[in-house]
């Protein structure tokens, strides 16, 4: 069961980062106009601020689309970087399976196994 996690919901329209730590859930709205290079700093600041322990029991969930090319590629690249550097679990999900970005919907996504382990195949909008 996935307990603590970081979730990226980047489609290019409304981008959000969620962090669940010790039964608390925090959401950071990521402004589309913000440079994508700042995503790593935003994630690191969020992890530090909420004292998340990134270890083998931690997971990252990332939206695999559909969405804009740059938003999806950036969020997937950051998620894969976290996976490689910390040996955590990485999961992908489809934007249509999540609905509204809140903890209840994310837990439903996990419980119903609508996530795919290590299988990130982006679906870009044309």
C-alpha atoms as a PDB file:
ATOM      1  CA  UNK A   1       0.000   0.000   0.000  1.00  0.00           C
ATOM      2  CA  UNK A   2       1.214   3.470  -0.864  1.00  0.00           C
ATOM      3  CA  UNK A   3       1.303   5.619   2.259  1.00  0.00           C
ATOM      4  CA  UNK A   4       3.602   8.611   1.754  1.00  0.00           C
ATOM      5  CA  UNK A   5       3.915   9.998  -1.764  1.00  0.00           C
ATOM      6  CA  UNK A   6       4.595  12.907  -4.056  1.00  0.00           C
ATOM      7  CA  UNK A   7       2.169  13.373  -6.935  1.00  0.00           C
ATOM      8  CA  UNK A   8       2.568  15.483 -10.054  1.00  0.00           C
ATOM      9  CA  UNK A   9      -0.509  16.526 -12.003  1.00  0.00           C
ATOM     10  CA  UNK A  10       0.916  18.501 -14.898  1.00  0.00           C
ATOM     11  CA  UNK A  11      -1.206  18.882 -18.008  1.00  0.00           C
ATOM     12  CA  UNK A  12      -0.228  22.405 -19.032  1.00  0.00           C
ATOM     13  CA  UNK A  13      -3.467  23.999 -17.878  1.00  0.00           C
ATOM     14  CA  UNK A  14      -3.644  23.657 -14.093  1.00  0.00           C
ATOM     15  CA  UNK A  15      -0.439  22.183 -12.700  1.00  0.00           C
ATOM     16  CA  UNK A  16      -0.311  20.858  -9.149  1.00  0.00           C
ATOM     17  CA  UNK A  17       2.113  19.053  -6.893  1.00  0.00           C
ATOM     18  CA  UNK A  18       0.772  17.066  -3.958  1.00  0.00           C
ATOM     19  CA  UNK A  19       2.694  15.657  -1.014  1.00  0.00           C
ATOM     20  CA  UNK A  20       1.328  13.193   1.498  1.00  0.00           C
ATOM     21  CA  UNK A  21       3.427  12.831   4.639  1.00  0.00           C
ATOM     22  CA  UNK A  22       2.354  11.268   7.943  1.00  0.00           C
ATOM     23  CA  UNK A  23      -1.362  11.332   7.025  1.00  0.00           C
ATOM     24  CA  UNK A  24      -1.202  15.019   6.041  1.00  0.00           C
ATOM     25  CA  UNK A  25      -1.742  16.145   2.456  1.00  0.00           C
ATOM     26  CA  UNK A  26      -0.323  19.363   1.040  1.00  0.00           C
ATOM     27  CA  UNK A  27      -1.018  20.865  -2.386  1.00  0.00           C
ATOM     28  CA  UNK A  28       1.163  23.347  -4.237  1.00  0.00           C
ATOM     29  CA  UNK A  29      -0.321  25.066  -7.285  1.00  0.00           C
ATOM     30  CA  UNK A  30       2.396  25.391  -9.867  1.00  0.00           C
ATOM     31  CA  UNK A  31       1.815  28.409 -12.065  1.00  0.00           C
ATOM     32  CA  UNK A  32       1.951  27.649 -15.788  1.00  0.00           C
ATOM     33  CA  UNK A  33       3.866  30.876 -16.338  1.00  0.00           C
ATOM     34  CA  UNK A  34       6.623  29.775 -13.962  1.00  0.00           C
ATOM     35  CA  UNK A  35       9.726  28.462 -15.646  1.00  0.00           C
ATOM     36  CA  UNK A  36       9.786  24.650 -15.706  1.00  0.00           C
ATOM     37  CA  UNK A  37      13.418  24.785 -14.544  1.00  0.00           C
ATOM     38  CA  UNK A  38      12.118  25.870 -11.150  1.00  0.00           C
ATOM     39  CA  UNK A  39      10.124  22.646 -10.659  1.00  0.00           C
ATOM     40  CA  UNK A  40      12.979  20.798  -8.959  1.00  0.00           C
ATOM     41  CA  UNK A  41      13.482  23.668  -6.514  1.00  0.00           C
ATOM     42  CA  UNK A  42       9.750  23.757  -5.755  1.00  0.00           C
ATOM     43  CA  UNK A  43       9.727  20.023  -5.046  1.00  0.00           C
ATOM     44  CA  UNK A  44      12.844  20.207  -2.853  1.00  0.00           C
ATOM     45  CA  UNK A  45      11.408  23.139  -0.907  1.00  0.00           C
ATOM     46  CA  UNK A  46       8.143  21.295  -0.392  1.00  0.00           C
ATOM     47  CA  UNK A  47       9.922  18.134   0.812  1.00  0.00           C
ATOM     48  CA  UNK A  48      12.063  20.165   3.208  1.00  0.00           C
ATOM     49  CA  UNK A  49       9.185  22.307   4.492  1.00  0.00           C
ATOM     50  CA  UNK A  50       6.992  19.313   5.360  1.00  0.00           C
ATOM     51  CA  UNK A  51       9.894  17.085   6.472  1.00  0.00           C
ATOM     52  CA  UNK A  52       9.174  14.235   4.076  1.00  0.00           C
ATOM     53  CA  UNK A  53      11.402  11.184   4.390  1.00  0.00           C
ATOM     54  CA  UNK A  54      12.302  10.080   0.865  1.00  0.00           C
ATOM     55  CA  UNK A  55      13.218   6.411   1.262  1.00  0.00           C
ATOM     56  CA  UNK A  56      12.269   2.988  -0.132  1.00  0.00           C
ATOM     57  CA  UNK A  57       8.762   3.324   1.376  1.00  0.00           C
ATOM     58  CA  UNK A  58       8.092   6.573  -0.480  1.00  0.00           C
ATOM     59  CA  UNK A  59       6.374   6.698  -3.894  1.00  0.00           C
ATOM     60  CA  UNK A  60       6.041   9.206  -6.707  1.00  0.00           C
ATOM     61  CA  UNK A  61       2.943   9.315  -8.906  1.00  0.00           C
ATOM     62  CA  UNK A  62       3.047  11.237 -12.153  1.00  0.00           C
ATOM     63  CA  UNK A  63       0.360  12.119 -14.662  1.00  0.00           C
ATOM     64  CA  UNK A  64       1.126  10.545 -18.034  1.00  0.00           C
ATOM     65  CA  UNK A  65      -1.418  12.604 -19.952  1.00  0.00           C
ATOM     66  CA  UNK A  66      -3.064  13.699 -21.994  1.00  0.00           C
ATOM     67  CA  UNK A  67      -1.475  17.091 -21.651  1.00  0.00           C
ATOM     68  CA  UNK A  68       1.021  19.535 -23.049  1.00  0.00           C
ATOM     69  CA  UNK A  69       4.360  18.188 -24.214  1.00  0.00           C
ATOM     70  CA  UNK A  70       6.596  20.388 -22.058  1.00  0.00           C
ATOM     71  CA  UNK A  71       4.515  20.016 -18.876  1.00  0.00           C
ATOM     72  CA  UNK A  72       4.360  16.234 -19.095  1.00  0.00           C
ATOM     73  CA  UNK A  73       8.014  15.796 -20.080  1.00  0.00           C
ATOM     74  CA  UNK A  74       9.199  18.073 -17.268  1.00  0.00           C
ATOM     75  CA  UNK A  75       7.147  16.375 -14.551  1.00  0.00           C
ATOM     76  CA  UNK A  76       8.081  12.876 -15.785  1.00  0.00           C
ATOM     77  CA  UNK A  77      11.775  13.814 -15.922  1.00  0.00           C
ATOM     78  CA  UNK A  78      11.708  15.133 -12.352  1.00  0.00           C
ATOM     79  CA  UNK A  79       9.795  12.046 -11.148  1.00  0.00           C
ATOM     80  CA  UNK A  80      12.294   9.709 -12.821  1.00  0.00           C
ATOM     81  CA  UNK A  81      15.180  11.683 -11.335  1.00  0.00           C
ATOM     82  CA  UNK A  82      13.722  11.271  -7.850  1.00  0.00           C
ATOM     83  CA  UNK A  83      13.225   7.553  -8.502  1.00  0.00           C
ATOM     84  CA  UNK A  84      16.804   7.013  -9.661  1.00  0.00           C
ATOM     85  CA  UNK A  85      18.465   9.121  -6.964  1.00  0.00           C
ATOM     86  CA  UNK A  86      16.424   7.778  -4.029  1.00  0.00           C
ATOM     87  CA  UNK A  87      15.423   4.269  -5.173  1.00  0.00           C
ATOM     88  CA  UNK A  88      11.736   4.914  -4.596  1.00  0.00           C
ATOM     89  CA  UNK A  89       8.677   3.523  -6.389  1.00  0.00           C
ATOM     90  CA  UNK A  90       7.396   5.343  -9.473  1.00  0.00           C
ATOM     91  CA  UNK A  91       3.843   5.091 -10.803  1.00  0.00           C
ATOM     92  CA  UNK A  92       2.046   6.668 -13.729  1.00  0.00           C
ATOM     93  CA  UNK A  93      -1.646   7.454 -14.063  1.00  0.00           C
ATOM     94  CA  UNK A  94      -3.932   8.879 -16.713  1.00  0.00           C
ATOM     95  CA  UNK A  95      -5.388  12.317 -16.204  1.00  0.00           C
ATOM     96  CA  UNK A  96      -8.899  11.012 -16.950  1.00  0.00           C
ATOM     97  CA  UNK A  97      -8.668   8.519 -14.061  1.00  0.00           C
ATOM     98  CA  UNK A  98      -8.003  11.145 -11.396  1.00  0.00           C
ATOM     99  CA  UNK A  99     -10.759  13.718 -11.740  1.00  0.00           C
ATOM    100  CA  UNK A 100     -10.423  16.538  -9.223  1.00  0.00           C
ATOM    101  CA  UNK A 101      -7.004  16.794  -7.573  1.00  0.00           C
ATOM    102  CA  UNK A 102      -7.675  15.934  -3.939  1.00  0.00           C
ATOM    103  CA  UNK A 103      -6.623  13.252  -1.457  1.00  0.00           C
ATOM    104  CA  UNK A 104      -9.847  11.241  -1.720  1.00  0.00           C
ATOM    105  CA  UNK A 105      -9.549  10.916  -5.499  1.00  0.00           C
ATOM    106  CA  UNK A 106      -5.859  10.066  -5.278  1.00  0.00           C
ATOM    107  CA  UNK A 107      -6.508   7.361  -2.671  1.00  0.00           C
ATOM    108  CA  UNK A 108      -9.289   5.993  -4.886  1.00  0.00           C
ATOM    109  CA  UNK A 109      -6.849   5.918  -7.816  1.00  0.00           C
ATOM    110  CA  UNK A 110      -4.385   3.896  -5.722  1.00  0.00           C
ATOM    111  CA  UNK A 111      -6.995   1.598  -4.176  1.00  0.00           C
ATOM    112  CA  UNK A 112      -8.554   0.703  -7.545  1.00  0.00           C
ATOM    113  CA  UNK A 113      -5.078   0.106  -9.017  1.00  0.00           C
ATOM    114  CA  UNK A 114      -5.497   2.701 -11.744  1.00  0.00           C
ATOM    115  CA  UNK A 115      -1.775   3.362 -11.538  1.00  0.00           C
ATOM    116  CA  UNK A 116       0.937   1.631 -13.536  1.00  0.00           C
ATOM    117  CA  UNK A 117       4.271   0.796 -11.948  1.00  0.00           C
ATOM    118  CA  UNK A 118       7.313   2.083 -13.822  1.00  0.00           C
ATOM    119  CA  UNK A 119       5.255   2.410 -16.983  1.00  0.00           C
ATOM    120  CA  UNK A 120       5.364   5.989 -18.151  1.00  0.00           C
ATOM    121  CA  UNK A 121       4.062   6.411 -21.691  1.00  0.00           C
ATOM    122  CA  UNK A 122       3.070  10.044 -22.147  1.00  0.00           C
ATOM    123  CA  UNK A 123       0.000  10.977 -24.151  1.00  0.00           C
ATOM    124  CA  UNK A 124       0.510  14.413 -25.656  1.00  0.00           C
ATOM    125  CA  UNK A 125      -2.195  16.744 -26.909  1.00  0.00           C
ATOM    126  CA  UNK A 126      -1.688  17.864 -30.474  1.00  0.00           C
END
